[in-house]
Amino acid sequence: MRKPFIAGNWKMNMDSASAVSLAQGLVNEVGQCDGIDVAVCPPFVYLPAVATALSSSNISLGAQDVSEQANGAFTGEISCAMLKDVCCTYVIIGHSERRHVIGEKDELINKKIVAAINGGLLPIFCVGELLAERQANKTTTVVAEQVKKGLAGICSERIQAVTIAYEPVWAIGTGINATSEQAQEVHAMIRGLIGKLYDKTIASQMRIQYGGSAKPSNTAELMSQPDVDGLLVGGASLKVADFAAMVKTSFETKGVK
Ligand code: PEP
């Protein structure tokens, strides 16, 4: 049984007061949740303050990116050790905005995933196709390629650290979510691929989140799909009521009781 996992990606939003207030609101609403994993990923500069706000809760802290480098002359970068130092458990890697706005390639994303695992962080590894790729029936090819390249060289013993987030680019921040059938189809494909790259046991244990305009009203439908194990939530994670409702609905749909 895979424990559902709901993560909030706050992106480049909030200030210090609103970040702490959002975290405190979530602690009040879902801070003692059991049977479901919950994480929030604030901007780097608010990680310490949010870590303090979350300290009495079961909500984990994550970052939105990490350097593949360990330390040194990499101006503006943040290392795995720094994220561990401020109590991060998770790190999002390969988010579509980093792939398509910043220009990160699969090879760099692979290095970041390897660095994160070696550094004791749990990567949330994002993959997903562009609208034009879906329209050209290339979704499977594109996503499978991203998964293979992103996980290159990662052995069976280490792959357990990874959560995959399927985030169709056309669904992120657009209000248009993938249908539950579309999500299930790609999630099943990814799980099958993990089975081929590793083995069936690892595939059955791998958590695969869906991301892309997930919100309270579509959570039950998405989470009811057999291969959808959680959600990576952008916009709706910025409101206590919405994110808490999604956590509660996800737990009701498939929480580990
Ligand atoms: C995201 O940025 O990972 C995301 C899924 O955003 P949204 O929920 O706003 O579509």
PDB file of C-alpha atoms and ligand atoms in Angstrom:
ATOM      1  CA  MET A   1       0.000   0.000   0.000  1.00  0.00           C
ATOM      2  CA  ARG A   2       1.482   3.344  -1.022  1.00  0.00           C
ATOM      3  CA  LYS A   3       1.011   6.168   1.470  1.00  0.00           C
ATOM      4  CA  PRO A   4      -0.528   9.138  -0.325  1.00  0.00           C
ATOM      5  CA  PHE A   5       1.643  12.218  -0.573  1.00  0.00           C
ATOM      6  CA  ILE A   6       0.365  15.762  -1.050  1.00  0.00           C
ATOM      7  CA  ALA A   7       2.936  18.513  -1.564  1.00  0.00           C
ATOM      8  CA  GLY A   8       2.455  22.241  -1.998  1.00  0.00           C
ATOM      9  CA  ASN A   9       4.740  24.183  -4.315  1.00  0.00           C
ATOM     10  CA  TRP A  10       4.517  27.800  -3.217  1.00  0.00           C
ATOM     11  CA  LYS A  11       6.694  28.932  -6.138  1.00  0.00           C
ATOM     12  CA  MET A  12       7.901  32.564  -5.941  1.00  0.00           C
ATOM     13  CA  ASN A  13       5.011  33.726  -3.754  1.00  0.00           C
ATOM     14  CA  MET A  14       4.599  34.952  -0.166  1.00  0.00           C
ATOM     15  CA  ASP A  15       6.541  37.215   2.144  1.00  0.00           C
ATOM     16  CA  SER A  16       7.904  36.171   5.520  1.00  0.00           C
ATOM     17  CA  ALA A  17       4.714  36.996   7.455  1.00  0.00           C
ATOM     18  CA  SER A  18       2.339  35.343   4.986  1.00  0.00           C
ATOM     19  CA  ALA A  19       4.586  32.271   4.645  1.00  0.00           C
ATOM     20  CA  VAL A  20       4.549  31.715   8.403  1.00  0.00           C
ATOM     21  CA  SER A  21       0.840  32.407   8.599  1.00  0.00           C
ATOM     22  CA  LEU A  22       0.110  29.875   5.810  1.00  0.00           C
ATOM     23  CA  ALA A  23       2.276  27.281   7.524  1.00  0.00           C
ATOM     24  CA  GLN A  24       0.605  27.903  10.886  1.00  0.00           C
ATOM     25  CA  GLY A  25      -2.828  27.647   9.312  1.00  0.00           C
ATOM     26  CA  LEU A  26      -1.898  24.278   7.789  1.00  0.00           C
ATOM     27  CA  VAL A  27      -0.505  23.063  11.101  1.00  0.00           C
ATOM     28  CA  ASN A  28      -3.872  23.879  12.716  1.00  0.00           C
ATOM     29  CA  GLU A  29      -5.868  22.151   9.984  1.00  0.00           C
ATOM     30  CA  VAL A  30      -3.821  19.126   8.968  1.00  0.00           C
ATOM     31  CA  GLY A  31      -0.707  19.247  11.138  1.00  0.00           C
ATOM     32  CA  GLN A  32      -1.424  16.012  12.964  1.00  0.00           C
ATOM     33  CA  CYS A  33      -2.526  14.051   9.905  1.00  0.00           C
ATOM     34  CA  ASP A  34      -1.426  10.461   9.942  1.00  0.00           C
ATOM     35  CA  GLY A  35      -1.675   7.947   7.131  1.00  0.00           C
ATOM     36  CA  ILE A  36      -0.832  10.561   4.533  1.00  0.00           C
ATOM     37  CA  ASP A  37       2.387  12.496   3.896  1.00  0.00           C
ATOM     38  CA  VAL A  38       2.101  16.268   3.567  1.00  0.00           C
ATOM     39  CA  ALA A  39       4.850  18.693   2.591  1.00  0.00           C
ATOM     40  CA  VAL A  40       5.148  22.359   1.711  1.00  0.00           C
ATOM     41  CA  CYS A  41       7.869  23.854  -0.467  1.00  0.00           C
ATOM     42  CA  PRO A  42       8.307  27.573   0.214  1.00  0.00           C
ATOM     43  CA  PRO A  43      10.869  29.846  -1.445  1.00  0.00           C
ATOM     44  CA  PHE A  44      14.418  29.274  -0.136  1.00  0.00           C
ATOM     45  CA  VAL A  45      14.545  32.398   2.005  1.00  0.00           C
ATOM     46  CA  TYR A  46      11.469  31.420   4.009  1.00  0.00           C
ATOM     47  CA  LEU A  47      12.551  27.825   4.710  1.00  0.00           C
ATOM     48  CA  PRO A  48      13.894  28.486   8.237  1.00  0.00           C
ATOM     49  CA  ALA A  49      10.825  30.453   9.345  1.00  0.00           C
ATOM     50  CA  VAL A  50       8.455  27.865   7.890  1.00  0.00           C
ATOM     51  CA  ALA A  51      10.514  25.053   9.465  1.00  0.00           C
ATOM     52  CA  THR A  52       9.939  26.650  12.860  1.00  0.00           C
ATOM     53  CA  ALA A  53       6.218  27.033  12.191  1.00  0.00           C
ATOM     54  CA  LEU A  54       5.963  23.356  11.189  1.00  0.00           C
ATOM     55  CA  SER A  55       8.119  22.002  13.996  1.00  0.00           C
ATOM     56  CA  SER A  56       5.293  20.669  16.174  1.00  0.00           C
ATOM     57  CA  SER A  57       3.515  19.030  13.227  1.00  0.00           C
ATOM     58  CA  ASN A  58       3.726  16.089  10.839  1.00  0.00           C
ATOM     59  CA  ILE A  59       4.029  18.419   7.843  1.00  0.00           C
ATOM     60  CA  SER A  60       7.400  18.137   6.129  1.00  0.00           C
ATOM     61  CA  LEU A  61       9.441  20.857   4.536  1.00  0.00           C
ATOM     62  CA  GLY A  62      10.700  20.823   0.970  1.00  0.00           C
ATOM     63  CA  ALA A  63      12.627  23.152  -1.335  1.00  0.00           C
ATOM     64  CA  GLN A  64      11.759  24.011  -4.922  1.00  0.00           C
ATOM     65  CA  ASP A  65      15.175  23.296  -6.414  1.00  0.00           C
ATOM     66  CA  VAL A  66      18.751  22.444  -5.455  1.00  0.00           C
ATOM     67  CA  SER A  67      22.207  22.708  -6.973  1.00  0.00           C
ATOM     68  CA  GLU A  68      23.896  19.621  -8.320  1.00  0.00           C
ATOM     69  CA  GLN A  69      27.126  20.994  -6.834  1.00  0.00           C
ATOM     70  CA  ALA A  70      28.215  20.310  -3.267  1.00  0.00           C
ATOM     71  CA  ASN A  71      29.741  23.725  -2.503  1.00  0.00           C
ATOM     72  CA  GLY A  72      32.062  26.410  -3.833  1.00  0.00           C
ATOM     73  CA  ALA A  73      31.955  29.216  -6.364  1.00  0.00           C
ATOM     74  CA  PHE A  74      28.385  28.850  -7.640  1.00  0.00           C
ATOM     75  CA  THR A  75      26.872  32.258  -7.017  1.00  0.00           C
ATOM     76  CA  GLY A  76      23.197  32.173  -6.198  1.00  0.00           C
ATOM     77  CA  GLU A  77      23.002  28.397  -5.840  1.00  0.00           C
ATOM     78  CA  ILE A  78      21.829  26.408  -2.811  1.00  0.00           C
ATOM     79  CA  SER A  79      23.318  23.014  -1.932  1.00  0.00           C
ATOM     80  CA  CYS A  80      21.755  19.835  -0.569  1.00  0.00           C
ATOM     81  CA  ALA A  81      23.689  20.265   2.683  1.00  0.00           C
ATOM     82  CA  MET A  82      22.229  23.756   3.088  1.00  0.00           C
ATOM     83  CA  LEU A  83      18.712  22.412   2.576  1.00  0.00           C
ATOM     84  CA  LYS A  84      19.336  19.657   5.133  1.00  0.00           C
ATOM     85  CA  ASP A  85      20.711  22.293   7.488  1.00  0.00           C
ATOM     86  CA  VAL A  86      17.377  24.142   7.437  1.00  0.00           C
ATOM     87  CA  CYS A  87      15.353  20.960   7.991  1.00  0.00           C
ATOM     88  CA  CYS A  88      14.267  20.122   4.436  1.00  0.00           C
ATOM     89  CA  THR A  89      13.161  16.570   3.785  1.00  0.00           C
ATOM     90  CA  TYR A  90      12.083  16.929   0.150  1.00  0.00           C
ATOM     91  CA  VAL A  91      13.232  18.852  -2.885  1.00  0.00           C
ATOM     92  CA  ILE A  92      11.352  19.428  -6.135  1.00  0.00           C
ATOM     93  CA  ILE A  93      13.603  18.755  -9.133  1.00  0.00           C
ATOM     94  CA  GLY A  94      12.868  19.291 -12.818  1.00  0.00           C
ATOM     95  CA  HIS A  95       9.720  21.358 -12.361  1.00  0.00           C
ATOM     96  CA  SER A  96       8.335  22.441 -15.729  1.00  0.00           C
ATOM     97  CA  GLU A  97       9.100  26.087 -14.975  1.00  0.00           C
ATOM     98  CA  ARG A  98      12.745  25.166 -14.455  1.00  0.00           C
ATOM     99  CA  ARG A  99      12.760  23.036 -17.607  1.00  0.00           C
ATOM    100  CA  HIS A 100      10.921  25.445 -19.875  1.00  0.00           C
ATOM    101  CA  VAL A 101      11.498  28.914 -18.376  1.00  0.00           C
ATOM    102  CA  ILE A 102      15.001  28.514 -16.918  1.00  0.00           C
ATOM    103  CA  GLY A 103      16.089  25.945 -19.540  1.00  0.00           C
ATOM    104  CA  GLU A 104      17.172  22.979 -17.404  1.00  0.00           C
ATOM    105  CA  LYS A 105      17.913  19.842 -19.398  1.00  0.00           C
ATOM    106  CA  ASP A 106      17.428  16.177 -18.473  1.00  0.00           C
ATOM    107  CA  GLU A 107      21.161  15.711 -17.834  1.00  0.00           C
ATOM    108  CA  LEU A 108      21.264  18.490 -15.235  1.00  0.00           C
ATOM    109  CA  ILE A 109      18.044  17.248 -13.667  1.00  0.00           C
ATOM    110  CA  ASN A 110      19.635  13.790 -13.361  1.00  0.00           C
ATOM    111  CA  LYS A 111      22.682  15.281 -11.619  1.00  0.00           C
ATOM    112  CA  LYS A 112      20.422  17.149  -9.207  1.00  0.00           C
ATOM    113  CA  ILE A 113      18.443  14.001  -8.384  1.00  0.00           C
ATOM    114  CA  VAL A 114      21.667  12.077  -7.745  1.00  0.00           C
ATOM    115  CA  ALA A 115      23.026  14.915  -5.582  1.00  0.00           C
ATOM    116  CA  ALA A 116      19.775  15.091  -3.613  1.00  0.00           C
ATOM    117  CA  ILE A 117      19.705  11.361  -2.895  1.00  0.00           C
ATOM    118  CA  ASN A 118      23.396  11.341  -1.955  1.00  0.00           C
ATOM    119  CA  GLY A 119      22.742  14.336   0.284  1.00  0.00           C
ATOM    120  CA  GLY A 120      19.904  12.641   2.147  1.00  0.00           C
ATOM    121  CA  LEU A 121      17.028  14.522   0.521  1.00  0.00           C
ATOM    122  CA  LEU A 122      13.933  12.962  -1.052  1.00  0.00           C
ATOM    123  CA  PRO A 123      13.515  14.266  -4.624  1.00  0.00           C
ATOM    124  CA  ILE A 124      10.105  15.021  -6.113  1.00  0.00           C
ATOM    125  CA  PHE A 125      11.079  14.486  -9.734  1.00  0.00           C
ATOM    126  CA  CYS A 126       8.763  16.290 -12.187  1.00  0.00           C
ATOM    127  CA  VAL A 127       8.031  15.156 -15.710  1.00  0.00           C
ATOM    128  CA  GLY A 128       5.392  16.179 -18.220  1.00  0.00           C
ATOM    129  CA  GLU A 129       4.648  16.944 -21.835  1.00  0.00           C
ATOM    130  CA  LEU A 130       3.909  20.225 -23.588  1.00  0.00           C
ATOM    131  CA  LEU A 131       0.495  20.754 -25.180  1.00  0.00           C
ATOM    132  CA  ALA A 132       1.968  20.432 -28.685  1.00  0.00           C
ATOM    133  CA  GLU A 133       3.577  17.130 -27.692  1.00  0.00           C
ATOM    134  CA  ARG A 134       0.264  15.774 -26.380  1.00  0.00           C
ATOM    135  CA  GLN A 135      -1.511  16.927 -29.533  1.00  0.00           C
ATOM    136  CA  ALA A 136       1.123  15.154 -31.618  1.00  0.00           C
ATOM    137  CA  ASN A 137       0.534  11.932 -29.625  1.00  0.00           C
ATOM    138  CA  LYS A 138       4.031  12.146 -28.177  1.00  0.00           C
ATOM    139  CA  THR A 139       3.100  12.124 -24.488  1.00  0.00           C
ATOM    140  CA  THR A 140       4.345   8.598 -23.789  1.00  0.00           C
ATOM    141  CA  THR A 141       7.591   9.088 -25.701  1.00  0.00           C
ATOM    142  CA  VAL A 142       8.350  12.441 -24.079  1.00  0.00           C
ATOM    143  CA  VAL A 143       7.506  11.428 -20.518  1.00  0.00           C
ATOM    144  CA  ALA A 144       9.255   8.044 -20.788  1.00  0.00           C
ATOM    145  CA  GLU A 145      12.388   9.776 -22.084  1.00  0.00           C
ATOM    146  CA  GLN A 146      12.313  12.275 -19.209  1.00  0.00           C
ATOM    147  CA  VAL A 147      11.926   9.450 -16.674  1.00  0.00           C
ATOM    148  CA  LYS A 148      14.759   7.378 -18.178  1.00  0.00           C
ATOM    149  CA  LYS A 149      17.161  10.298 -18.448  1.00  0.00           C
ATOM    150  CA  GLY A 150      16.257  11.730 -15.047  1.00  0.00           C
ATOM    151  CA  LEU A 151      16.820   8.423 -13.286  1.00  0.00           C
ATOM    152  CA  ALA A 152      19.908   7.352 -15.254  1.00  0.00           C
ATOM    153  CA  GLY A 153      22.481   5.609 -13.090  1.00  0.00           C
ATOM    154  CA  ILE A 154      20.298   5.508  -9.971  1.00  0.00           C
ATOM    155  CA  CYS A 155      20.377   2.005  -8.529  1.00  0.00           C
ATOM    156  CA  SER A 156      17.550  -0.033  -7.010  1.00  0.00           C
ATOM    157  CA  GLU A 157      18.668   0.699  -3.448  1.00  0.00           C
ATOM    158  CA  ARG A 158      18.468   4.456  -3.996  1.00  0.00           C
ATOM    159  CA  ILE A 159      15.406   4.801  -6.181  1.00  0.00           C
ATOM    160  CA  GLN A 160      13.116   4.387  -3.170  1.00  0.00           C
ATOM    161  CA  ALA A 161      13.974   7.967  -2.205  1.00  0.00           C
ATOM    162  CA  VAL A 162      12.262   9.311  -5.322  1.00  0.00           C
ATOM    163  CA  THR A 163       8.669  10.440  -5.842  1.00  0.00           C
ATOM    164  CA  ILE A 164       7.736  11.110  -9.467  1.00  0.00           C
ATOM    165  CA  ALA A 165       5.332  13.975 -10.198  1.00  0.00           C
ATOM    166  CA  TYR A 166       3.534  13.775 -13.530  1.00  0.00           C
ATOM    167  CA  GLU A 167       2.748  17.382 -14.402  1.00  0.00           C
ATOM    168  CA  PRO A 168       1.485  17.993 -17.936  1.00  0.00           C
ATOM    169  CA  VAL A 169       2.852  21.438 -18.774  1.00  0.00           C
ATOM    170  CA  TRP A 170      -0.429  22.531 -20.343  1.00  0.00           C
ATOM    171  CA  ALA A 171      -2.219  21.909 -17.049  1.00  0.00           C
ATOM    172  CA  ILE A 172       0.120  23.854 -14.780  1.00  0.00           C
ATOM    173  CA  GLY A 173      -1.389  27.109 -13.618  1.00  0.00           C
ATOM    174  CA  THR A 174      -3.939  27.113 -16.434  1.00  0.00           C
ATOM    175  CA  GLY A 175      -7.031  25.973 -14.548  1.00  0.00           C
ATOM    176  CA  ILE A 176      -7.314  23.073 -17.001  1.00  0.00           C
ATOM    177  CA  ASN A 177      -6.405  19.854 -15.246  1.00  0.00           C
ATOM    178  CA  ALA A 178      -5.732  16.563 -16.964  1.00  0.00           C
ATOM    179  CA  THR A 179      -8.801  14.367 -16.720  1.00  0.00           C
ATOM    180  CA  SER A 180      -8.480  11.543 -14.242  1.00  0.00           C
ATOM    181  CA  GLU A 181      -8.318   9.124 -17.210  1.00  0.00           C
ATOM    182  CA  GLN A 182      -5.467  11.082 -18.817  1.00  0.00           C
ATOM    183  CA  ALA A 183      -3.593  11.189 -15.517  1.00  0.00           C
ATOM    184  CA  GLN A 184      -4.152   7.478 -14.851  1.00  0.00           C
ATOM    185  CA  GLU A 185      -2.971   6.528 -18.332  1.00  0.00           C
ATOM    186  CA  VAL A 186       0.354   8.339 -17.933  1.00  0.00           C
ATOM    187  CA  HIS A 187       0.826   7.244 -14.323  1.00  0.00           C
ATOM    188  CA  ALA A 188       0.300   3.611 -15.326  1.00  0.00           C
ATOM    189  CA  MET A 189       2.788   4.043 -18.159  1.00  0.00           C
ATOM    190  CA  ILE A 190       5.368   5.513 -15.751  1.00  0.00           C
ATOM    191  CA  ARG A 191       4.809   2.684 -13.256  1.00  0.00           C
ATOM    192  CA  GLY A 192       5.220   0.126 -16.033  1.00  0.00           C
ATOM    193  CA  LEU A 193       8.446   1.806 -17.107  1.00  0.00           C
ATOM    194  CA  ILE A 194       9.789   1.782 -13.533  1.00  0.00           C
ATOM    195  CA  GLY A 195       8.987  -1.943 -13.502  1.00  0.00           C
ATOM    196  CA  LYS A 196      11.121  -2.428 -16.600  1.00  0.00           C
ATOM    197  CA  LEU A 197      13.962  -0.163 -15.434  1.00  0.00           C
ATOM    198  CA  TYR A 198      13.999  -1.694 -11.925  1.00  0.00           C
ATOM    199  CA  ASP A 199      11.514  -4.388 -10.938  1.00  0.00           C
ATOM    200  CA  LYS A 200       7.851  -4.907 -10.154  1.00  0.00           C
ATOM    201  CA  THR A 201       8.263  -4.468  -6.409  1.00  0.00           C
ATOM    202  CA  ILE A 202       9.985  -1.112  -6.827  1.00  0.00           C
ATOM    203  CA  ALA A 203       7.330  -0.072  -9.353  1.00  0.00           C
ATOM    204  CA  SER A 204       4.547  -1.020  -6.965  1.00  0.00           C
ATOM    205  CA  GLN A 205       6.157   1.021  -4.183  1.00  0.00           C
ATOM    206  CA  MET A 206       6.944   4.115  -6.270  1.00  0.00           C
ATOM    207  CA  ARG A 207       4.713   7.073  -5.428  1.00  0.00           C
ATOM    208  CA  ILE A 208       3.543   9.024  -8.456  1.00  0.00           C
ATOM    209  CA  GLN A 209       1.908  12.392  -7.859  1.00  0.00           C
ATOM    210  CA  TYR A 210      -0.247  14.273 -10.313  1.00  0.00           C
ATOM    211  CA  GLY A 211       0.212  18.035 -10.693  1.00  0.00           C
ATOM    212  CA  GLY A 212      -1.526  20.606 -12.863  1.00  0.00           C
ATOM    213  CA  SER A 213      -4.502  22.696 -11.715  1.00  0.00           C
ATOM    214  CA  ALA A 214      -5.329  20.259  -8.942  1.00  0.00           C
ATOM    215  CA  LYS A 215      -7.849  21.839  -6.590  1.00  0.00           C
ATOM    216  CA  PRO A 216     -10.379  20.797  -3.959  1.00  0.00           C
ATOM    217  CA  SER A 217     -13.098  20.122  -6.535  1.00  0.00           C
ATOM    218  CA  ASN A 218     -11.044  17.625  -8.604  1.00  0.00           C
ATOM    219  CA  THR A 219      -9.031  15.996  -5.812  1.00  0.00           C
ATOM    220  CA  ALA A 220     -11.336  13.046  -5.117  1.00  0.00           C
ATOM    221  CA  GLU A 221     -11.655  12.219  -8.810  1.00  0.00           C
ATOM    222  CA  LEU A 222      -7.904  12.368  -9.445  1.00  0.00           C
ATOM    223  CA  MET A 223      -6.996  10.551  -6.242  1.00  0.00           C
ATOM    224  CA  SER A 224      -9.485   7.776  -6.939  1.00  0.00           C
ATOM    225  CA  GLN A 225      -7.323   6.586  -9.842  1.00  0.00           C
ATOM    226  CA  PRO A 226      -5.310   3.484  -8.938  1.00  0.00           C
ATOM    227  CA  ASP A 227      -1.921   4.870  -9.980  1.00  0.00           C
ATOM    228  CA  VAL A 228      -2.399   8.420  -8.663  1.00  0.00           C
ATOM    229  CA  ASP A 229      -0.719   8.398  -5.246  1.00  0.00           C
ATOM    230  CA  GLY A 230      -0.772  12.063  -4.468  1.00  0.00           C
ATOM    231  CA  LEU A 231      -0.739  15.597  -5.764  1.00  0.00           C
ATOM    232  CA  LEU A 232       1.828  18.307  -6.356  1.00  0.00           C
ATOM    233  CA  VAL A 233      -0.192  21.463  -5.887  1.00  0.00           C
ATOM    234  CA  GLY A 234       0.727  24.974  -7.002  1.00  0.00           C
ATOM    235  CA  GLY A 235      -1.937  27.694  -6.825  1.00  0.00           C
ATOM    236  CA  ALA A 236      -4.295  25.869  -4.478  1.00  0.00           C
ATOM    237  CA  SER A 237      -1.486  25.294  -1.969  1.00  0.00           C
ATOM    238  CA  LEU A 238      -1.388  29.015  -1.198  1.00  0.00           C
ATOM    239  CA  LYS A 239      -4.747  28.941   0.586  1.00  0.00           C
ATOM    240  CA  VAL A 240      -5.047  27.113   3.901  1.00  0.00           C
ATOM    241  CA  ALA A 241      -8.654  26.091   3.288  1.00  0.00           C
ATOM    242  CA  ASP A 242      -8.007  24.719  -0.207  1.00  0.00           C
ATOM    243  CA  PHE A 243      -4.814  22.826   0.557  1.00  0.00           C
ATOM    244  CA  ALA A 244      -6.202  21.439   3.825  1.00  0.00           C
ATOM    245  CA  ALA A 245      -9.355  20.304   2.006  1.00  0.00           C
ATOM    246  CA  MET A 246      -7.197  18.522  -0.583  1.00  0.00           C
ATOM    247  CA  VAL A 247      -5.205  16.758   2.118  1.00  0.00           C
ATOM    248  CA  LYS A 248      -8.378  15.662   3.908  1.00  0.00           C
ATOM    249  CA  THR A 249     -10.075  14.494   0.701  1.00  0.00           C
ATOM    250  CA  SER A 250      -6.956  12.609  -0.360  1.00  0.00           C
ATOM    251  CA  PHE A 251      -6.826  10.876   2.999  1.00  0.00           C
ATOM    252  CA  GLU A 252     -10.511   9.959   2.761  1.00  0.00           C
ATOM    253  CA  THR A 253      -9.985   8.677  -0.788  1.00  0.00           C
ATOM    254  CA  LYS A 254      -6.939   6.521  -0.128  1.00  0.00           C
ATOM    255  CA  GLY A 255      -5.248   7.323   3.171  1.00  0.00           C
ATOM    256  CA  VAL A 256      -3.488   4.521   4.983  1.00  0.00           C
ATOM    257  CA  LYS A 257      -5.777   3.911   7.971  1.00  0.00           C
TER     258      LYS A 257
HETATM  259  C1  PEP B   1       2.932  23.202 -10.013  1.00  0.00           C
HETATM  260  O1  PEP B   1       3.469  24.272 -10.174  1.00  0.00           O
HETATM  261  O2  PEP B   1       3.617  22.213  -9.691  1.00  0.00           O
HETATM  262  C2  PEP B   1       1.494  23.116 -10.204  1.00  0.00           C
HETATM  263  C3  PEP B   1       0.967  21.932 -10.302  1.00  0.00           C
HETATM  264  O3  PEP B   1       0.817  24.300 -10.291  1.00  0.00           O
HETATM  265  P1  PEP B   1      -0.792  24.471 -10.317  1.00  0.00           P
HETATM  266  O4  PEP B   1      -1.359  23.539  -9.259  1.00  0.00           O
HETATM  267  O5  PEP B   1      -1.024  25.897  -9.972  1.00  0.00           O
HETATM  268  O6  PEP B   1      -1.246  24.097 -11.668  1.00  0.00           O
END
